[in-house]
Coordinates of C-alpha atoms in Angstrom, one line a residue:
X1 CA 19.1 -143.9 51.0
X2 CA 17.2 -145.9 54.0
X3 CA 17.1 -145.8 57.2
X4 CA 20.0 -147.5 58.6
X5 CA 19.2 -147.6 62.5
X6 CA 16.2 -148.7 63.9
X7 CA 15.5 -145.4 66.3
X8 CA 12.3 -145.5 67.0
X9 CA 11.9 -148.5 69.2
X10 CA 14.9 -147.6 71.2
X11 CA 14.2 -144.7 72.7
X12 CA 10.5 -144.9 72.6
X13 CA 11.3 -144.1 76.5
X14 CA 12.3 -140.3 75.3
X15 CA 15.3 -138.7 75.2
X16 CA 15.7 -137.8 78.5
X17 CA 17.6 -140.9 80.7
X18 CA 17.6 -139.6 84.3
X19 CA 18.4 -142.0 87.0
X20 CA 19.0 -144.9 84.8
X21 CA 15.8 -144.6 82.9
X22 CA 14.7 -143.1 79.4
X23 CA 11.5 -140.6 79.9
X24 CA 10.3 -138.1 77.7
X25 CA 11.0 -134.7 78.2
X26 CA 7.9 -132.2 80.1
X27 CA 8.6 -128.7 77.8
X28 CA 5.5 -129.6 76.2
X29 CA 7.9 -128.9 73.2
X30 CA 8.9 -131.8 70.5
X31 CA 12.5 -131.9 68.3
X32 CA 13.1 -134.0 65.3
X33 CA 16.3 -136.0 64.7
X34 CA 16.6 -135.7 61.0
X35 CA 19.2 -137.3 58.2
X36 CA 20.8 -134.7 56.9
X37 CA 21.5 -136.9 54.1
X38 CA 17.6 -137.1 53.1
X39 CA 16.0 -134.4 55.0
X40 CA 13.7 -136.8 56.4
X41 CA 13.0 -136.8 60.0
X42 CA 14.1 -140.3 61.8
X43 CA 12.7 -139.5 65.4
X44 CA 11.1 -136.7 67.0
X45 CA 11.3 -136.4 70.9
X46 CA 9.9 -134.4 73.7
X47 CA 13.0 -131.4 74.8
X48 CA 13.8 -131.4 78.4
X49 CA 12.0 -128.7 80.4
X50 CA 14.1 -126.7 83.9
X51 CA 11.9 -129.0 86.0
X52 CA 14.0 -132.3 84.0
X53 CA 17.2 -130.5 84.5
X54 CA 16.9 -130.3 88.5
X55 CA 15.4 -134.0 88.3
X56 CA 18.6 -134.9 86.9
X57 CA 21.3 -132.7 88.9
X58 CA 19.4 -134.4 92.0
X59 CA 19.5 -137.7 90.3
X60 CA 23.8 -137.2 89.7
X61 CA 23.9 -135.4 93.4
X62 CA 22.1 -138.6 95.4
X63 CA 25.0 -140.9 93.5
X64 CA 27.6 -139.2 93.9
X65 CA 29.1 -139.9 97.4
X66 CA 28.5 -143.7 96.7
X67 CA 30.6 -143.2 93.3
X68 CA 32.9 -140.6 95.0
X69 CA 33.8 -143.1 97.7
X70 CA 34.6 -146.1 95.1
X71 CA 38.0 -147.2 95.1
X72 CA 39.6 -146.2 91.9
X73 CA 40.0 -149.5 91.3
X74 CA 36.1 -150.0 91.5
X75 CA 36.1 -147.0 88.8
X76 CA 38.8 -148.6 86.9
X77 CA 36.8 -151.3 86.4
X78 CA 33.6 -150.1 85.6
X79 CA 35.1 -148.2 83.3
X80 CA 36.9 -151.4 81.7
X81 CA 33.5 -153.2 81.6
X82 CA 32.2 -150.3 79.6
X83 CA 34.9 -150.0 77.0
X84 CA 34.0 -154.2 76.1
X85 CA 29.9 -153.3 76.0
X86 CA 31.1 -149.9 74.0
X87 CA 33.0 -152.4 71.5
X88 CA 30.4 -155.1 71.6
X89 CA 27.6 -152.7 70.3
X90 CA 30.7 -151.1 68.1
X91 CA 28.0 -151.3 64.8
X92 CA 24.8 -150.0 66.4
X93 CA 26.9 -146.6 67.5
X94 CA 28.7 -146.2 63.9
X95 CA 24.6 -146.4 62.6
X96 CA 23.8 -144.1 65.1
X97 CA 26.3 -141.4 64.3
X98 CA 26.2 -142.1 60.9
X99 CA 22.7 -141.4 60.5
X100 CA 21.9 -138.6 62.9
X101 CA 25.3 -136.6 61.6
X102 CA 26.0 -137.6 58.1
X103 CA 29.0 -139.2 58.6
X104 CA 30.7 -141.6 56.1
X105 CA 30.1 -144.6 57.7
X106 CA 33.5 -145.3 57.0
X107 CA 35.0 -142.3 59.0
X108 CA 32.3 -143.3 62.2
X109 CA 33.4 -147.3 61.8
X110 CA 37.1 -146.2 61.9
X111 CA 37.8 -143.0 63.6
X112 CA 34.4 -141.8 66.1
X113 CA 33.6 -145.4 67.3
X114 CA 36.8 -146.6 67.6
X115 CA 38.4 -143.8 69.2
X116 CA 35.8 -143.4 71.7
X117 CA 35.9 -147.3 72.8
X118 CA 40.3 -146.6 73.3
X119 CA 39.0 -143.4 74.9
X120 CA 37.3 -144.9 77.2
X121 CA 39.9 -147.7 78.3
X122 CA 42.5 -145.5 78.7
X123 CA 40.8 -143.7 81.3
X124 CA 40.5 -146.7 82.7
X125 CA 43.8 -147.4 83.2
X126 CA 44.2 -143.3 84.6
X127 CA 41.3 -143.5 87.4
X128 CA 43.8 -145.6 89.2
X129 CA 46.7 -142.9 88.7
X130 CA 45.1 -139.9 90.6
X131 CA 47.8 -139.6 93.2
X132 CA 48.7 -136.2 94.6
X133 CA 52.3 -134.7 95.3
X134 CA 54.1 -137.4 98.0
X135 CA 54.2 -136.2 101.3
X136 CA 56.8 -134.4 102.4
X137 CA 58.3 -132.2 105.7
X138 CA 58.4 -129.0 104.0
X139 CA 57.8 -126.6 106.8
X140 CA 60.6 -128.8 109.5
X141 CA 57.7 -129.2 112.2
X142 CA 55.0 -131.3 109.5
X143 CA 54.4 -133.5 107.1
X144 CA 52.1 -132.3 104.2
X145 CA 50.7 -134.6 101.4
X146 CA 48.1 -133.5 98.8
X147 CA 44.9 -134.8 97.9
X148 CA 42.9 -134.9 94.7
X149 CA 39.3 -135.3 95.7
X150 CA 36.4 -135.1 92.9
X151 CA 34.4 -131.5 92.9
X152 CA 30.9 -132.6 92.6
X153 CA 27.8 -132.9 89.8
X154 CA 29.6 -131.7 86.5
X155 CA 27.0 -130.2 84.3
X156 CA 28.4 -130.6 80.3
X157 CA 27.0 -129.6 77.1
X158 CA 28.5 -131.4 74.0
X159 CA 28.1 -130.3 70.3
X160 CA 26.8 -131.6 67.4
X161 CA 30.0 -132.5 65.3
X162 CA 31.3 -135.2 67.1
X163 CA 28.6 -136.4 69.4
X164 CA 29.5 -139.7 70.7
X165 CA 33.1 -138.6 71.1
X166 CA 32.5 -135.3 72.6
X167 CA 29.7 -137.0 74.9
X168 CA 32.9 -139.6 76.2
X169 CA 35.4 -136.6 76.0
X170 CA 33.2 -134.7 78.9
X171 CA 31.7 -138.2 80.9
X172 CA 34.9 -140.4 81.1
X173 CA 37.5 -137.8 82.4
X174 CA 34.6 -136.8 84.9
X175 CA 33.4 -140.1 86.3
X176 CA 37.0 -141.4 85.9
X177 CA 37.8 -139.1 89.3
X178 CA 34.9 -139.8 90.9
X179 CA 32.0 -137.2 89.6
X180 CA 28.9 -137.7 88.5
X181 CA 27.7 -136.0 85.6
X182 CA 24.7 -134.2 83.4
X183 CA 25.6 -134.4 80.2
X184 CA 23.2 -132.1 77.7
X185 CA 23.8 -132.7 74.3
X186 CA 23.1 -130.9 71.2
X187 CA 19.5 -131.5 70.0
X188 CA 20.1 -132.6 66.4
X189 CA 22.3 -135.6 68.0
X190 CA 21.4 -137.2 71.3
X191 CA 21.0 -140.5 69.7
X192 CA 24.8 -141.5 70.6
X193 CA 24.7 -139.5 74.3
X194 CA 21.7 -142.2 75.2
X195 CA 23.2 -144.7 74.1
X196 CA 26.6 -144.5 75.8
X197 CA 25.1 -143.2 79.1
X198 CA 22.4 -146.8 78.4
X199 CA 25.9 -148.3 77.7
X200 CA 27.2 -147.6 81.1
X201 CA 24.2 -148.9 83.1
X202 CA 24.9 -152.2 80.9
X203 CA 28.5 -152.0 82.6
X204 CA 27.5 -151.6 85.9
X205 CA 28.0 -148.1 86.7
X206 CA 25.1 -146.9 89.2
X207 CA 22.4 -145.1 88.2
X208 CA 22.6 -141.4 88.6
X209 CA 26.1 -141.4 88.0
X210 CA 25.7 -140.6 84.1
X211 CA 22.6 -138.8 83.3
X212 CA 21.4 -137.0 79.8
X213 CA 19.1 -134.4 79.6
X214 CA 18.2 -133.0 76.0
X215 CA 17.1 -129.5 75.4
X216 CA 17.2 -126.2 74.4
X217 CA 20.5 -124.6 75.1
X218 CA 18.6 -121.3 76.2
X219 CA 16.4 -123.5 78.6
X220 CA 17.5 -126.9 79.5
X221 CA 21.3 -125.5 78.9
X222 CA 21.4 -121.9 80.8
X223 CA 19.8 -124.4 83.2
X224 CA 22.3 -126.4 83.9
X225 CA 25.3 -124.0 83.6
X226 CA 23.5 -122.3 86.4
X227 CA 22.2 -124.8 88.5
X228 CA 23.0 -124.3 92.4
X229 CA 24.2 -128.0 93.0
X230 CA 26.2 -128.2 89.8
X231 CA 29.9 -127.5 90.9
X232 CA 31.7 -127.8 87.7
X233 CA 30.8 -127.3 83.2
X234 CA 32.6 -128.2 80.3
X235 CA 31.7 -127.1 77.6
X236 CA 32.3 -127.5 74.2
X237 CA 31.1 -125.3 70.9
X238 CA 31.3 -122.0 69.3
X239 CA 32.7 -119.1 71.3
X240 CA 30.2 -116.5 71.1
X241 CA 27.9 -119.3 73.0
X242 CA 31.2 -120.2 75.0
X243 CA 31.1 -116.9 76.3
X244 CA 27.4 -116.8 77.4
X245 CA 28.1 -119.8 79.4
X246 CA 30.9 -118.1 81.2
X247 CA 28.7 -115.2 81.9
X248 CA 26.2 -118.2 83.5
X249 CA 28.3 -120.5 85.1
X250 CA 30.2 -117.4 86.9
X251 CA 27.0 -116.2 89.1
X252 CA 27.9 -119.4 91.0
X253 CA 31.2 -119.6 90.8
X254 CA 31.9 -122.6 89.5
X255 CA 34.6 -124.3 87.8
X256 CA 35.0 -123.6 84.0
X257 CA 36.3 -125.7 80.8
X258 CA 36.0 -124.0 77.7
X259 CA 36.5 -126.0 74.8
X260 CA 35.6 -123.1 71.6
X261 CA 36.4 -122.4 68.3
X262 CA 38.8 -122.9 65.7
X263 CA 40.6 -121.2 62.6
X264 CA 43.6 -124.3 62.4
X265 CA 46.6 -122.5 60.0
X266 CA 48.2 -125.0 58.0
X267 CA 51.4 -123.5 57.3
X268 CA 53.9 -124.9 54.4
X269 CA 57.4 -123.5 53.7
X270 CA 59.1 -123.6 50.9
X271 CA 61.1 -127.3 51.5
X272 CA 57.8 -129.3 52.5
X273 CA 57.0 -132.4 50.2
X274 CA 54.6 -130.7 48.2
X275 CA 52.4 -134.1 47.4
X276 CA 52.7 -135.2 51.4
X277 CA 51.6 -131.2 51.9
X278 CA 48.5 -131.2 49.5
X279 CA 47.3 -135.0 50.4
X280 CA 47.2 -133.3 53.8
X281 CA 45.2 -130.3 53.5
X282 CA 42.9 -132.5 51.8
X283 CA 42.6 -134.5 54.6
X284 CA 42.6 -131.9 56.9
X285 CA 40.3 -129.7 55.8
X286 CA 37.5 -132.1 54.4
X287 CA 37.0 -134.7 57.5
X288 CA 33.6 -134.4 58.8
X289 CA 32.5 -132.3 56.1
X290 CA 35.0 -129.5 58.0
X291 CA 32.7 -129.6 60.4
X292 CA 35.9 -130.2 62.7
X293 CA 37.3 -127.2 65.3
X294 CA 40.7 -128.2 64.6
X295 CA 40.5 -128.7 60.6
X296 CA 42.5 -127.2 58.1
X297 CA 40.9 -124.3 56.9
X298 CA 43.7 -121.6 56.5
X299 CA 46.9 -122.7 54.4
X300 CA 50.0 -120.3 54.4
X301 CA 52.2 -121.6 51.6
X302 CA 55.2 -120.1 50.8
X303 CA 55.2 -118.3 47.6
X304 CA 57.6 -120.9 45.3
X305 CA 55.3 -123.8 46.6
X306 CA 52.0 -122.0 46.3
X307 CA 50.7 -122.4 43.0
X308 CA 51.5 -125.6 42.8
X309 CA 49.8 -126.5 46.1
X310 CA 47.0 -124.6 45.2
X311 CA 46.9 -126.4 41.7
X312 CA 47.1 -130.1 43.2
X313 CA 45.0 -129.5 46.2
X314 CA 41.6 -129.0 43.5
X315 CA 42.9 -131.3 41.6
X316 CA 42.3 -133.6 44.9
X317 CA 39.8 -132.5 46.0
X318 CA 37.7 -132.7 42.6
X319 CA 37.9 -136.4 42.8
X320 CA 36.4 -136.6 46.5
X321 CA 33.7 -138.8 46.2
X322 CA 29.9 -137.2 47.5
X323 CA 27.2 -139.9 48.4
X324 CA 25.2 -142.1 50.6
X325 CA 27.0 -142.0 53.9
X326 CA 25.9 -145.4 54.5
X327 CA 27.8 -146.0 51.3
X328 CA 31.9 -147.7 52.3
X329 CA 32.8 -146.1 49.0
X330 CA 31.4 -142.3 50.1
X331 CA 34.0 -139.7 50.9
X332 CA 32.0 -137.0 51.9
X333 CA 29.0 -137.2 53.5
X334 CA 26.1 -134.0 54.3
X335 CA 26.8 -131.2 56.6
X336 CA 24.8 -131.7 59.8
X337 CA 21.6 -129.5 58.4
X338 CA 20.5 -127.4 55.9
X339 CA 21.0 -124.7 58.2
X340 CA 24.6 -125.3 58.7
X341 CA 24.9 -126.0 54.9
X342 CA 23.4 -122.9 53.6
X343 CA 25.4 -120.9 56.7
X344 CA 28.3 -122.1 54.7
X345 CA 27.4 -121.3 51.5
X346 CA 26.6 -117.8 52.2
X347 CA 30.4 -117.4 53.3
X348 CA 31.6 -119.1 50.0
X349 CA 29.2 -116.4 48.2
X350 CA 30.2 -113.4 49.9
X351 CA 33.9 -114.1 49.3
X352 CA 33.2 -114.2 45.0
X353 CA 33.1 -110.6 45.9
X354 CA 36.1 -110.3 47.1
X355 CA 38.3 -113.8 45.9
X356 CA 38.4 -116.4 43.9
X357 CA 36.7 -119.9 44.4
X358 CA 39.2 -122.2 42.5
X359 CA 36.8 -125.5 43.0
X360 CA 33.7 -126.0 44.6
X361 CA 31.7 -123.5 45.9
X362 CA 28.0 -125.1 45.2
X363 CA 25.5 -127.8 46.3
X364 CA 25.4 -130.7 44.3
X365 CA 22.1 -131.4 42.2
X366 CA 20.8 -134.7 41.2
X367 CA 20.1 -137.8 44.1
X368 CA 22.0 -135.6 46.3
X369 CA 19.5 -132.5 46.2
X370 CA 17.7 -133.4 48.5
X371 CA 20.2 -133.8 51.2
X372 CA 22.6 -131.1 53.4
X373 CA 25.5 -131.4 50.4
X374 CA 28.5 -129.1 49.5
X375 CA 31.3 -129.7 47.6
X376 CA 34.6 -129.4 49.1
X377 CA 35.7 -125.8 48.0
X378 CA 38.9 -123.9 47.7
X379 CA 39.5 -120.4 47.8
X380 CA 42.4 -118.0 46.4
X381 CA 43.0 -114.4 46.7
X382 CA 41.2 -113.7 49.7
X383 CA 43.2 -110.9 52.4
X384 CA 44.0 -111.3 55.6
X385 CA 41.2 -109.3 57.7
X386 CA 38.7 -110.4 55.2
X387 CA 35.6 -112.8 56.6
X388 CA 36.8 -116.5 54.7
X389 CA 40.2 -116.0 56.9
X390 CA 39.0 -114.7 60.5
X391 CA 35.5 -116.4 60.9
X392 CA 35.0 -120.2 61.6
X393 CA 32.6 -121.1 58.4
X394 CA 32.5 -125.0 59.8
X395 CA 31.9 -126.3 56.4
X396 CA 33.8 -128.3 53.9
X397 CA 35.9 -124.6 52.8
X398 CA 40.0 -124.3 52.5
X399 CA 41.2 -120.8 51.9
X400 CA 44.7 -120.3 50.5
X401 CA 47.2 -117.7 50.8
X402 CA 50.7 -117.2 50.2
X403 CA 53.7 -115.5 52.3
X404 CA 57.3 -114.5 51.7
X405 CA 59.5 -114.9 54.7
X406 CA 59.0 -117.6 57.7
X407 CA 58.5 -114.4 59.9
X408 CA 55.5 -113.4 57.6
X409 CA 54.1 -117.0 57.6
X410 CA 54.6 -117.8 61.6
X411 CA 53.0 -114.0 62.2
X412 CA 49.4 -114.6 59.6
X413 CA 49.2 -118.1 61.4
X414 CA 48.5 -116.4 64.5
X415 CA 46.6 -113.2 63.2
X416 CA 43.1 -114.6 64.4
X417 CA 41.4 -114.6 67.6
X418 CA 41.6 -118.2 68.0
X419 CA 44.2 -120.6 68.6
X420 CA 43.2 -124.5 68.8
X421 CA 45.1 -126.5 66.5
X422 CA 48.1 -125.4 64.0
X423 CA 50.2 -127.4 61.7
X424 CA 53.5 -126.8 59.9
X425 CA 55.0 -128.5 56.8
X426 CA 58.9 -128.5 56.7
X427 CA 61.5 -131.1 56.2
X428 CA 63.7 -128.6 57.9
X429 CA 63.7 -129.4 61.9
X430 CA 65.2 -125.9 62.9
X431 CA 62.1 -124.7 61.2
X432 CA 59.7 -126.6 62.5
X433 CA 60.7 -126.3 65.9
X434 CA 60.5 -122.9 65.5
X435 CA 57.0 -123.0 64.0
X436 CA 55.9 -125.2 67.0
X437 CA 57.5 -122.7 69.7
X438 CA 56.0 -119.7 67.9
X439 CA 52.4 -120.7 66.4
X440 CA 49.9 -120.1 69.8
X441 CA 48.2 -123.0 69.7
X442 CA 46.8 -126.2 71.7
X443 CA 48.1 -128.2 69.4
X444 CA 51.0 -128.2 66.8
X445 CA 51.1 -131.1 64.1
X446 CA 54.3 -131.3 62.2
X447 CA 53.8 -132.6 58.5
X448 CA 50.4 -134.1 59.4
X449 CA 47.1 -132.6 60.7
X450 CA 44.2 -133.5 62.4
X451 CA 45.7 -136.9 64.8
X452 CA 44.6 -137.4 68.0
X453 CA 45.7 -139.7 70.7
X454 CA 43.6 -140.8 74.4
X455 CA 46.8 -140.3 76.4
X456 CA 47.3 -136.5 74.9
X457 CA 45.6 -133.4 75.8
X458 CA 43.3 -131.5 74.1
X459 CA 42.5 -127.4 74.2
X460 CA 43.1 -124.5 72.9
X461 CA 44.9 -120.8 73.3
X462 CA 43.0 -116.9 73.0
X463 CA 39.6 -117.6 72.1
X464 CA 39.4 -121.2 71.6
X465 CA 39.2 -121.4 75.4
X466 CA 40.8 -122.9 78.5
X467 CA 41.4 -126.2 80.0
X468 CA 42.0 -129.3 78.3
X469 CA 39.9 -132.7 77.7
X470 CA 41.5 -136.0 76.9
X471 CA 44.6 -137.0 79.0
X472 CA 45.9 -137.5 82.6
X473 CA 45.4 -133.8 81.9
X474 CA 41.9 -133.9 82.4
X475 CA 41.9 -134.3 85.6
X476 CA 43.1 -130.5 86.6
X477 CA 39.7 -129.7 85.4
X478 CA 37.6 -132.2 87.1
X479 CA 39.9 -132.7 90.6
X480 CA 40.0 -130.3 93.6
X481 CA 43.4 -130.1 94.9
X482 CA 43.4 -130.4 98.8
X483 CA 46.3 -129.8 101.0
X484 CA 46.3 -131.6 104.1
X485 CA 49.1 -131.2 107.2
X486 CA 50.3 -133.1 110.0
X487 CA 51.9 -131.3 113.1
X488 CA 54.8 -133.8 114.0
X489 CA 55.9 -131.9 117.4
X490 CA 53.2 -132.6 119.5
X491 CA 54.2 -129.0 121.4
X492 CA 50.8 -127.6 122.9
X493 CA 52.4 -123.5 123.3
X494 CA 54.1 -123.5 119.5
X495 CA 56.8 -121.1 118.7
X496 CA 55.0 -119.6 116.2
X497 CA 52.2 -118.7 118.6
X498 CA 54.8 -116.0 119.7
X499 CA 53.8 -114.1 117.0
X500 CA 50.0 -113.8 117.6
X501 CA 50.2 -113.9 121.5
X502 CA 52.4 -114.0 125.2
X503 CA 56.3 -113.8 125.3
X504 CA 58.8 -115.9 124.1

């Protein structure tokens, strides 16, 4: 397993790019980029310090009423320019990804890469769609119209799962409507933040407009949530840190998108396609090593269907093939870190106490040792209010359970805090509209799970937060809405003045 990206000499600038320029971070504090699929460290940087975080908020702030005032078809085609250099340079970011998250290099060459280039032109297309609500005589005596004007400097943080796509997901939506932005991303994965933001300079989008700082989330972060001259965050992650932010972000009073955890039922009744149901799960619960808020990682199948699910679903998933991520032929690549590895782990080996692990449930030895491995795991037997069903383990972990009645199953999909993604497995369209009406969720997939499309929105119910990225959507989060009105009567002593002052 080799180094498959040059690193070094491409950010030898540091890892903070403020202004249009790579510079090293001033904590006087050093992070290490490492492959979780070796251990070995691939770049170590200087983190971002408070004093790098105002650098770059005054950096996005100085650009933004040149980029605010841009026609949106300026935007539009800045943005089109950087969708071609994203797909010219389509390789380098699949390395990237690959190396600094695990990934398959499959899954980054055809789902994160490509779905962040067709990210990027469809917003694109939507900076020129930000019309408000046609004017209009609504009160007789004026004519209103509405305006959607961009807020400010957006401060973001991104996670670690999907860097490159969650680093678009918060910059395009943003920029798109006339922002600028500070985007911090997770410090295991900047590599595929500084590129894109590098990306956008290449496409002529002015400096300052996209800036990265990398950091600590308790320094550079808190930072940034709380700056003065940041007027809007998005965030996405886990939502015990989802809430801290809130707690920041609301001393200013600033506008809030909360993009948090997930629990995603995957509910089968009784007349699914059994084999279309397993393949599925799968699917579902294994992509990016589950490291995935919306994956799979409760399935409610209906008693008749369940042991047969459960049987065919280890059957499946004990011919998922570990390895090299750099490898076309690997299935399943590392967790993220040891950390995260062993976090998951310790939920698989506190529920042998209490369930059964059917497959899985261990690190693979051998060539793999070395790396951040687990082997896709399936759990039985498990109850409702126990810790495999409620918590988000983020790991490569599908817990099954059965239920009687379509009450029953539509009532445990809900029983969590969290309600991002859902699915429901029926060839029965009465029942799967009823699942889709009745599961609170962001999202509902009927007989799939996990697709996602650019022109489509995003978020979640409960605790998986508020607000939506992706889609024209978007824009609610990132657009002030102005009202603006006309007196038509040109009447100096108004009618309505009768009310405040004189006779009529």
């Amino acid at each position: 397993m080799g180094n498959r990206f040059q690193v070094t000499d491409r950010f030898a600038g540091g890892a903070q790019y403020i202004g249009g320029r790579l510079r090293p971070g001033t904590s006087g504090r050093t992070h290490s980029v490492v492959d979780p699929a070796t251990g070995e460290s691939v770049y170590t940087y200087a983190l971002a310090s408070t004093a790098d975080v105002d650098e770059a908020v005054a950096a996005a702030k100085a650009a933004f009423p040149g980029w605010a005032a841009a026609t949106p078809g300026e935007r539009s085609g800045a943005l089109h320019r950087l969708a071609a250099v994203l797909a010219e340079q389509a390789e380098d970011f699949a390395l990237a990804e690959s190396l600094q998250c695990g990934k398959p290099i499959r899954l980054t060459t055809e789902f994160d890469v490509p779905g962040t280039i067709d990210n990027t032109a469809f917003f694109a297309g939507a900076a020129r769609h930000l019309q408000g609500q046609s004017a209009g005589e609504y009160s007789g005596d004026h004519t209103s119209y509405v305006r959607r004007e961009p807020i400010g400097v957006v401060g973001s943080i991104a996670p670690w799962n999907y860097p490159l796509q969650m680093a678009a997901w918060k910059i395009l939506p943003a920029i798109a409507a006339g922002n600028t932005i500070v985007l911090k991303p997770a410090e295991l994965t900047p590599l595929t933040s500084l590129m894109f933001a590098q990306a956008a300079k290449e496409a002529g989008i002015p400096d300052g407009v996209v800036n990265i700082v990398t950091g600590s989330g308790r320094e550079a972060g808190e930072h940034l949530v709380g700056h003065p001259d940041v007027a809007m965050t998005s965030f996405t992650g886990s939502t015990p840190v989802g809430k801290r932010v809130a707690e920041v972000a609301t001393a200013t009073v600033k506008r809030l998108h909360l993009e948090l955890g997930g629990k995603a039922p995957f509910v089968v009744f009784d007349d699914a396609d059994l084999e279309a149901a397993a393949h599925g799960a799968v699917a579902a619960s294994l992509i990016n090593t589950g490291q995935d808020c919306t994956a799979a990682t409760r399935a409610y199948v209906q008693r008749p269907l369940f042991d047969a699910f459960v049987a065919r679903v280890a059957e499946l998933m004990e011919t998922v093939r570990l390895g090299d991520p750099a490898d076309p032929a690997t299935d399943l690549g590392p967790l993220v870190s040891h950390v995260q590895r062993d976090r998951v782990a310790g939920f698989v080996e506190r529920a042998r106490g209490y369930a059964t692990v059917v497959t899985g449930g261990e690190a693979p030895g051998g060539e793999l040792e070395n790396g951040a491995y687990y082997r896709p795991t399936l759990i039985t037997g498990a109850a409702q209010d126990s810790e495999v069903v409620q918590s988000e383990i983020f790991g490569p972990v599908l817990v099954a359970l059965p239920f009687d009645t379509d009450d029953e199953g539509i009532r445990l999909a809900n029983d969590t805090p969290y309600g991002l993604a859902a699915s429901a497995w029926s060839r029965d369209v009465y029942r799967a509209n009823r699942a889709t009406r009745e599961i609170k969720a962001g999202c509902v997939w009927v007989n799939d799970h996990i697709p996602i499309i650019s022109e489509m929105p995003h978020g979640g119910y409960k605790a998986s937060g508020y607000g939506k990225d992706m889609s024209s959507y978007s824009f609610e989060e990132y657009t002030q809405v102005k009202h603006v009105m006309f007196d038509n009567t040109a009447v100096a002593a108004k009618d309505w003045h009768r009310t405040i002052f004189g006779d009529r």
